[in-house]
Coordinates of C-alpha atoms in Angstrom, one line a residue:
Chain H
M1 CA -16.4 25.8 19.5
T2 CA -15.5 27.6 16.4
D3 CA -18.1 27.6 13.6
Y4 CA -15.9 25.9 10.9
Q5 CA -19.0 25.2 8.8
G6 CA -20.0 28.9 8.6
L7 CA -16.4 29.9 7.9
L8 CA -16.1 27.3 5.2
R9 CA -19.3 28.3 3.4
G10 CA -18.1 31.9 3.4
I11 CA -14.7 30.9 2.0
A12 CA -16.2 28.7 -0.7
R13 CA -18.8 31.4 -1.6
E14 CA -16.0 33.9 -2.0
L15 CA -13.7 31.6 -4.0
L16 CA -16.5 30.6 -6.4
S17 CA -18.1 34.0 -6.9
S18 CA -14.7 35.7 -7.6
G19 CA -14.0 32.9 -10.1
Q20 CA -10.8 31.9 -8.3
V21 CA -12.0 28.3 -8.4
A22 CA -14.5 26.5 -10.7
T23 CA -15.3 23.8 -8.2
F24 CA -15.2 23.6 -4.4
I25 CA -14.9 20.1 -2.9
G26 CA -16.3 19.5 0.6
F27 CA -19.1 17.5 2.2
K28 CA -22.8 17.6 2.1
A29 CA -25.4 15.9 4.2
G30 CA -25.9 12.3 3.3
F31 CA -28.9 10.0 3.8
D32 CA -28.1 9.8 7.5
P33 CA -26.8 12.7 9.6
C34 CA -23.8 10.5 10.5
R35 CA -22.9 9.8 6.8
P36 CA -21.9 13.0 5.0
V37 CA -20.8 12.5 1.4
P38 CA -18.2 14.2 -0.7
H39 CA -19.7 17.1 -2.5
F40 CA -18.8 19.3 -5.5
V41 CA -20.0 22.9 -5.4
R42 CA -19.8 24.7 -8.7
D43 CA -22.1 27.6 -8.0
A44 CA -21.5 30.2 -5.3
R45 CA -25.2 30.2 -4.4
R46 CA -24.9 26.6 -3.4
A47 CA -22.1 27.2 -1.0
D48 CA -24.4 26.8 2.0
T49 CA -25.0 23.1 1.1
L50 CA -21.5 22.5 2.4
I51 CA -21.2 21.0 5.9
V52 CA -18.5 20.3 8.4
S53 CA -19.1 17.7 11.1
A54 CA -17.3 15.1 13.1
F55 CA -18.7 12.5 10.8
C56 CA -16.9 13.9 7.7
G57 CA -14.6 10.8 7.3
A58 CA -14.1 10.2 3.6
G59 CA -10.9 11.4 2.0
L60 CA -11.3 14.2 -0.5
A61 CA -7.9 14.4 -2.2
R62 CA -8.6 11.9 -5.0
H63 CA -11.8 13.6 -6.0
V64 CA -9.7 16.5 -7.3
L65 CA -9.0 14.5 -10.4
E66 CA -12.7 14.5 -11.3
A67 CA -12.9 18.3 -11.2
I68 CA -9.5 19.6 -12.2
D69 CA -10.3 19.5 -15.9
D70 CA -13.1 22.0 -15.4
G71 CA -10.8 24.6 -13.9
P72 CA -9.1 25.4 -10.6
V73 CA -10.3 23.5 -7.6
G74 CA -10.9 24.6 -4.0
I75 CA -10.8 21.9 -1.5
L76 CA -11.4 21.3 2.2
A77 CA -8.4 19.4 3.5
R78 CA -7.6 17.6 6.7
G79 CA -4.1 16.3 7.3
C80 CA -4.8 13.1 5.4
D81 CA -6.3 15.0 2.4
G82 CA -3.2 17.3 2.5
L83 CA -0.9 14.3 2.2
G84 CA -3.0 13.0 -0.7
L85 CA -2.8 16.4 -2.4
E86 CA 0.9 16.5 -2.0
R87 CA 1.1 13.0 -3.6
L88 CA -1.1 14.1 -6.6
I89 CA 1.1 17.2 -7.1
A90 CA 4.3 15.1 -6.9
D91 CA 2.9 12.6 -9.4
G92 CA 2.1 15.5 -11.8
R93 CA -1.6 14.8 -11.8
V94 CA -2.5 18.3 -10.5
A95 CA -0.6 21.6 -10.5
R96 CA -0.2 23.3 -7.2
E97 CA -1.3 26.6 -8.5
R98 CA -4.6 25.1 -9.7
L99 CA -5.5 24.2 -6.1
H100 CA -6.9 26.4 -3.3
V101 CA -6.4 24.4 -0.1
V102 CA -8.6 25.3 2.8
A103 CA -6.6 23.6 5.6
M104 CA -8.6 22.4 8.6
A105 CA -7.1 21.0 11.8
C106 CA -8.8 17.7 12.5
R107 CA -9.0 15.7 15.7
G108 CA -10.4 12.6 14.1
A109 CA -13.6 11.6 12.3
V110 CA -16.3 9.4 13.9
D111 CA -17.0 6.0 12.4
P112 CA -20.8 5.9 11.8
D113 CA -21.1 2.2 12.3
R114 CA -19.1 2.1 15.6
A115 CA -20.9 5.2 16.9
R116 CA -24.3 3.6 16.1
R117 CA -23.4 0.4 18.0
I118 CA -22.4 2.5 21.0
L119 CA -25.4 4.8 21.0
G120 CA -27.9 2.1 20.0
R121 CA -29.4 4.4 17.4
V122 CA -28.3 6.6 14.5
P123 CA -26.1 9.4 16.0
E124 CA -27.0 12.9 14.8
R125 CA -24.2 15.0 16.2
A126 CA -20.8 14.3 17.6
E127 CA -18.0 16.3 19.1
V128 CA -14.4 15.0 19.1
D129 CA -11.7 16.3 21.4
D130 CA -8.4 15.0 22.6
E131 CA -9.9 13.0 25.5
G132 CA -12.9 11.5 24.0
V133 CA -16.0 11.7 21.8
T134 CA -19.5 12.9 22.7
L135 CA -22.2 11.2 20.6
M136 CA -25.6 12.8 20.5
A137 CA -29.0 11.9 19.1
G138 CA -32.2 13.8 20.1
D139 CA -31.6 14.9 23.7
E140 CA -29.5 11.9 24.4
A141 CA -25.7 12.3 24.8
R142 CA -23.1 9.7 25.5
R143 CA -19.4 10.1 26.2
A144 CA -17.1 7.4 24.6
P145 CA -13.4 6.9 24.5
R146 CA -11.7 7.9 21.2
D147 CA -10.6 4.4 20.3
S148 CA -14.1 3.0 20.6
C149 CA -15.7 5.1 17.9
L150 CA -13.3 7.0 15.7
L151 CA -12.3 5.6 12.2
E152 CA -9.4 3.2 12.4
R153 CA -7.2 5.5 10.4
C154 CA -7.9 8.5 12.7
L155 CA -6.7 6.5 15.7
G156 CA -3.1 6.2 14.4
C157 CA -3.2 9.7 12.8
V158 CA 0.0 11.6 13.1
D159 CA -0.9 14.4 10.6
P160 CA -3.9 16.3 12.1
S161 CA -3.2 19.4 9.9
P162 CA -2.2 19.6 6.3
R163 CA 1.2 21.1 5.4
L164 CA -0.3 22.7 2.3
S165 CA -2.6 25.6 2.9
D166 CA -3.9 28.7 1.2
T167 CA -6.5 29.4 3.9
R168 CA -6.5 28.0 7.4
L169 CA -9.5 27.0 9.4
G170 CA -8.2 26.8 13.0
D171 CA -4.6 26.7 14.2
P172 CA -2.5 23.8 13.0
L173 CA -2.1 20.9 15.5
T174 CA 1.3 19.3 16.3
P175 CA 2.1 16.3 14.1
G176 CA 2.8 13.0 15.9
Q177 CA 5.2 10.2 15.4
R178 CA 4.3 7.0 13.6
D179 CA 5.0 3.8 15.7
F180 CA 3.9 0.8 13.5
G181 CA 2.8 -1.1 16.6
A182 CA 0.3 -3.2 14.7
V183 CA 2.9 -4.2 12.1
T184 CA 5.3 -5.2 14.8
R185 CA 2.6 -7.4 16.5
M186 CA 1.8 -9.0 13.2
E187 CA 5.5 -9.7 12.5
A188 CA 5.8 -11.4 15.9
L189 CA 3.2 -14.1 14.8
P190 CA 4.6 -17.4 13.4
A191 CA 4.4 -17.6 9.6
E192 CA 1.5 -20.0 9.7
G193 CA -0.4 -17.5 11.8
R194 CA 0.3 -14.7 9.4
Y195 CA -0.8 -16.8 6.5
A196 CA -4.0 -17.8 8.2
F197 CA -4.7 -14.2 9.1
W198 CA -4.3 -12.9 5.6
S199 CA -6.1 -15.8 4.0
R200 CA -9.1 -15.0 6.2
Q201 CA -8.9 -11.3 5.3
F202 CA -8.4 -11.8 1.6
R203 CA -11.0 -14.4 1.2
R204 CA -13.6 -11.8 2.2
C205 CA -12.5 -9.4 -0.5
L206 CA -15.2 -8.6 -3.1
R207 CA -12.7 -7.2 -5.6
C208 CA -14.8 -4.0 -5.8
D209 CA -11.6 -2.0 -6.4
A210 CA -12.7 0.7 -3.9
C211 CA -9.3 0.6 -2.2
R212 CA -7.6 1.5 -5.5
N213 CA -10.2 4.0 -6.7
V214 CA -10.0 6.2 -3.6
C215 CA -6.2 6.0 -3.3
P216 CA -4.4 9.3 -4.0
A217 CA -1.2 7.4 -4.8
C218 CA -2.8 4.9 -7.2
S219 CA -4.1 7.2 -10.0
C220 CA -2.4 5.9 -13.1
R221 CA -4.6 6.2 -16.1
S222 CA -3.9 2.7 -17.1
C223 CA -3.7 0.3 -14.2
S224 CA -2.0 -3.1 -14.1
L225 CA -4.8 -4.3 -11.9
D226 CA -7.1 -3.9 -14.9
D227 CA -4.8 -5.9 -17.2
P228 CA -6.1 -9.5 -17.5
E229 CA -2.5 -10.6 -18.4
L230 CA -1.2 -9.4 -15.1
Q231 CA -4.2 -9.8 -12.8
E232 CA -7.0 -12.2 -13.3
R233 CA -10.5 -11.0 -12.3
T234 CA -11.4 -13.9 -10.2
T235 CA -11.8 -14.2 -6.5
G236 CA -9.9 -17.4 -5.8
L237 CA -7.5 -17.1 -2.9
A238 CA -4.5 -17.2 -5.2
E239 CA -5.8 -14.2 -7.2
Q240 CA -6.7 -12.4 -4.0
F241 CA -3.2 -12.7 -2.7
G242 CA -2.0 -11.5 -6.1
F243 CA -4.3 -8.5 -6.1
H244 CA -3.5 -7.4 -2.6
F245 CA 0.2 -7.9 -3.1
T246 CA 0.1 -5.8 -6.3
R247 CA -2.1 -3.1 -4.9
A248 CA 0.1 -2.6 -1.9
Y249 CA 3.4 -3.0 -3.8
H250 CA 2.4 -0.5 -6.5
V251 CA 2.0 2.2 -3.9
A252 CA 5.0 1.2 -1.8
G253 CA 7.2 4.2 -1.3
R254 CA 4.4 6.5 -2.5
C255 CA 1.7 5.6 -0.1
V256 CA 0.8 8.6 2.1
A257 CA -0.6 6.5 4.9
C258 CA -4.0 8.3 4.8
G259 CA -5.8 5.0 5.4
E260 CA -8.5 5.9 2.9
C261 CA -8.3 2.4 1.3
Q262 CA -9.2 0.8 4.6
R263 CA -12.0 3.3 5.3
A264 CA -13.4 2.7 1.8
C265 CA -13.3 -1.1 2.1
P266 CA -16.8 -2.5 2.4
M267 CA -15.4 -5.6 4.0
N268 CA -13.2 -3.8 6.5
I269 CA -10.0 -5.6 5.4
P270 CA -7.1 -4.0 7.3
L271 CA -5.3 -2.7 4.2
S272 CA -3.3 -0.2 6.2
L273 CA -1.6 -3.1 7.8
L274 CA -0.2 -4.0 4.4
N275 CA 0.8 -0.4 3.5
D276 CA 2.3 0.2 6.9
K277 CA 4.6 -2.9 6.4
F278 CA 6.1 -1.2 3.4
L279 CA 6.3 2.2 5.2
K280 CA 8.1 0.5 8.1
D281 CA 10.6 -1.4 6.0
I282 CA 11.4 1.7 3.9
R283 CA 12.1 3.5 7.1
D284 CA 14.2 0.7 8.6
L285 CA 16.1 -0.3 5.5
F286 CA 16.6 3.0 3.6
G287 CA 16.1 5.5 6.4
I288 CA 13.4 7.3 4.5
A289 CA 10.5 8.5 6.7
A290 CA 7.7 8.0 4.2
P291 CA 5.3 9.7 3.8
H292 CA 7.0 12.7 5.4
R293 CA 9.8 13.2 2.8
P294 CA 10.6 15.7 0.1
A295 CA 8.7 15.0 -3.1
D296 CA 11.8 14.3 -5.0
I297 CA 12.9 11.3 -2.9
E298 CA 11.1 8.3 -4.2
P299 CA 12.4 5.3 -2.2
L300 CA 12.0 2.8 -5.0
A301 CA 13.2 5.1 -7.8
L302 CA 16.5 5.6 -6.1
Y303 CA 19.4 3.5 -4.8
R304 CA 22.5 4.0 -2.8
P305 CA 25.6 1.9 -3.5
D306 CA 25.6 0.7 0.1
D307 CA 21.9 -0.2 0.4
P308 CA 21.3 -3.1 2.8
E309 CA 20.1 -6.4 1.4
G310 CA 16.7 -6.7 3.1
W311 CA 16.5 -10.4 2.4
R312 CA 19.4 -11.2 4.8
G313 CA 18.3 -12.5 8.1
E314 CA 14.9 -12.8 9.6
I315 CA 11.8 -10.8 8.7
R316 CA 12.5 -8.3 11.4
Chain V
M1 CA 5.7 -47.5 -8.9
P2 CA 5.9 -44.7 -6.3
V3 CA 5.6 -41.3 -7.7
T4 CA 8.5 -39.0 -6.5
T5 CA 8.0 -35.3 -6.7
R6 CA 10.8 -32.9 -7.2
P7 CA 10.3 -29.3 -6.0
K8 CA 9.6 -26.8 -8.8
L9 CA 12.0 -24.0 -8.6
V10 CA 11.6 -21.0 -10.9
G11 CA 14.7 -19.0 -11.4
F12 CA 14.9 -15.6 -13.0
A13 CA 18.5 -15.2 -14.2
C14 CA 20.0 -12.0 -15.6
R15 CA 21.3 -12.4 -19.1
W16 CA 24.7 -11.0 -18.4
C17 CA 25.8 -12.6 -15.2
S18 CA 23.7 -15.3 -13.7
Y19 CA 22.5 -17.0 -16.9
A20 CA 26.1 -17.1 -18.0
G21 CA 27.0 -18.5 -14.6
A22 CA 24.4 -21.2 -15.1
D23 CA 26.0 -21.9 -18.5
L24 CA 29.4 -22.2 -16.9
A25 CA 28.0 -24.6 -14.3
G26 CA 26.8 -26.7 -17.2
T27 CA 30.0 -26.6 -19.3
S28 CA 32.1 -27.2 -16.2
R29 CA 29.9 -30.3 -15.5
F30 CA 29.0 -29.2 -12.0
E31 CA 26.2 -31.3 -10.7
Y32 CA 23.0 -29.6 -9.5
P33 CA 19.4 -30.7 -9.1
A34 CA 17.2 -30.5 -12.2
S35 CA 14.5 -28.8 -10.2
V36 CA 15.2 -25.4 -11.6
H37 CA 13.3 -23.9 -14.5
L38 CA 15.5 -21.0 -15.5
I39 CA 14.0 -18.0 -17.2
R40 CA 16.4 -15.6 -18.9
V41 CA 15.7 -11.9 -18.3
P42 CA 17.7 -8.9 -19.5
C43 CA 18.5 -7.8 -16.0
S44 CA 17.4 -8.5 -12.4
G45 CA 15.9 -5.0 -12.6
R46 CA 13.5 -6.4 -15.3
V47 CA 11.9 -8.8 -12.8
D48 CA 8.5 -7.4 -11.9
P49 CA 7.4 -8.7 -8.4
T50 CA 4.3 -9.8 -10.2
F51 CA 6.4 -12.4 -12.0
V52 CA 7.3 -13.8 -8.6
I53 CA 3.7 -13.9 -7.4
R54 CA 2.5 -15.4 -10.7
A55 CA 5.1 -18.2 -10.4
F56 CA 3.8 -19.1 -6.9
Q57 CA 0.2 -18.9 -8.1
R58 CA 1.0 -21.3 -11.0
G59 CA 2.6 -23.9 -8.8
A60 CA 6.3 -22.9 -8.1
D61 CA 7.5 -24.2 -4.8
G62 CA 10.3 -21.7 -4.7
V63 CA 11.5 -18.6 -6.7
L64 CA 15.0 -17.4 -7.2
V65 CA 15.9 -14.0 -8.6
A66 CA 19.6 -14.0 -9.6
G67 CA 21.5 -11.0 -11.0
C68 CA 25.0 -9.5 -11.3
H69 CA 26.8 -8.4 -8.1
P70 CA 26.1 -4.8 -7.1
G71 CA 28.4 -2.6 -9.1
D72 CA 28.7 -5.1 -12.0
C73 CA 25.3 -4.5 -13.7
H74 CA 25.6 -4.3 -17.5
Y75 CA 23.1 -1.4 -17.3
A76 CA 25.0 0.2 -14.4
S77 CA 22.1 0.3 -11.9
G78 CA 19.5 -2.2 -12.7
N79 CA 20.4 -4.6 -10.0
L80 CA 20.7 -1.7 -7.5
F81 CA 17.0 -0.8 -8.1
A82 CA 16.2 -4.5 -7.9
R83 CA 18.0 -4.7 -4.6
R84 CA 15.7 -2.1 -3.1
R85 CA 12.7 -3.6 -4.7
F86 CA 13.3 -7.2 -3.6
S87 CA 14.4 -6.2 -0.1
L88 CA 10.8 -5.0 0.4
V89 CA 9.2 -7.8 -1.6
K90 CA 11.0 -10.5 0.3
R91 CA 10.0 -9.1 3.7
F92 CA 6.4 -8.5 2.4
L93 CA 6.0 -12.1 1.2
E94 CA 7.2 -13.3 4.6
Y95 CA 4.7 -10.9 6.2
L96 CA 2.0 -12.5 4.2
G97 CA 3.1 -15.9 5.7
L98 CA 5.4 -17.4 3.0
E99 CA 8.3 -19.4 4.4
P100 CA 11.6 -17.4 4.0
E101 CA 13.3 -20.3 2.2
R102 CA 10.8 -20.1 -0.7
F103 CA 12.0 -16.9 -2.1
R104 CA 15.7 -16.0 -2.6
V105 CA 17.7 -13.3 -4.2
E106 CA 21.3 -14.1 -5.1
W107 CA 24.1 -12.3 -6.9
I108 CA 25.8 -14.8 -9.2
S109 CA 28.5 -13.6 -11.7
A110 CA 29.3 -15.2 -15.0
A111 CA 32.4 -16.7 -13.4
E112 CA 30.5 -18.3 -10.5
G113 CA 29.3 -21.5 -12.0
R114 CA 30.1 -23.3 -8.8
R115 CA 28.1 -20.7 -6.8
F116 CA 25.1 -21.2 -9.1
A117 CA 25.2 -25.0 -8.6
E118 CA 25.4 -24.4 -4.8
V119 CA 22.5 -22.1 -4.6
I120 CA 20.3 -24.4 -6.6
G121 CA 21.4 -27.3 -4.5
E122 CA 20.7 -25.4 -1.2
M123 CA 17.4 -24.1 -2.3
T124 CA 16.2 -27.5 -3.6
A125 CA 17.2 -29.1 -0.3
D126 CA 15.2 -26.5 1.6
L127 CA 12.2 -26.9 -0.6
E128 CA 12.3 -30.7 -0.3
R129 CA 12.3 -30.3 3.5
L130 CA 9.3 -27.8 3.3
G131 CA 7.3 -29.9 0.9
P132 CA 5.1 -28.6 -1.9
N133 CA 3.9 -25.0 -1.5
R134 CA 0.2 -24.5 -0.9
K135 CA 0.4 -20.8 0.0
L136 CA -0.6 -18.0 -2.4
R137 CA -2.3 -20.8 -4.3
E138 CA -5.2 -22.5 -2.6
S139 CA -6.7 -23.2 0.8
P140 CA -4.2 -23.8 3.5

């Protein structure tokens, strides 16, 4: 297997010491071997604190905003990060020429909680391939199917490699096709069933704002979710519906389907199921294959004289 | 004495067409249920989906967004943006479990007083059949 970690450290060291970037964003070891955390390297001598492992699951794109004021940023990007970066560039938050994207092909990241349940102890290493995942701790190794231990967002991933790249780690993988199977299954439930499902999910929400704070499409400096006129900061069911409606609607058409909101959610609320509904309707009604579209086509900032009326007929 | 409840219907009506249509319904003496609380907005494009959510949260049984027919917008394109927006919002509210009858979008011109009265009548009948809305409000 290619030593991506060694290559990445070399690239970061070179970028930092030559002054091409002021900050390099990647991962460092966390408190558990299976929980690496996003990491900002500002000194070439610290480049060997960067790690690459199958547990690197957090999205990095949004972190660019925390470093871009200090100078150009180098960043390790998987497919999901790449889409997030494209979003930030399209939104005018970051200039393309101030980014150095180290594009890495990714076959999926392991969910530390799921892996731990399968292995019965804290996993230390993991290898992901197209057929399955090998989880390892000490001299124990166990093979598990992909859908049992990868992050939810990685299972439906259709963008294993970023489209943006300045340096590549590994050959790009072929993009897939989005199928929205989970949305279709949800739509098939009766209205009462859907309402009961979402009430159950939203009732658990802590209103920690993690879903918003990690979102590359939700980076307005002033946010309507912080405005007490528009969104009350209480956790009654009515406000939870309001919050989740607003969060999903405000990224509709701009959501890059990276699934980072759902990964960041401490209560595991299936937020992608909300975002995907908008993505699916935008595809079905307006024929725009979000998020894979040119940056100048914003589905909700455009119209065609012959647009369909989506409220005619049944939900599907 | 038995207490009869009438559905609460919140209508957002564009200032140029639908609100004038509602005026026409009044001046023409068309009869329609007094269930509608009409809110005048500059354009159907002015209606933030948050308004719709907020109306349901605060006790509306149904919400109507009414604007000029596509092509007739006073601001040329406001209702065309609204058409895209509420196409998504309508489907999303149903996806969250709201009954389809509770949220409607209609194009009502200033000449369509009769149409305005019809829409309010239809919607009120639907809401009476469904009963008070509990969704997006409190425990089911």
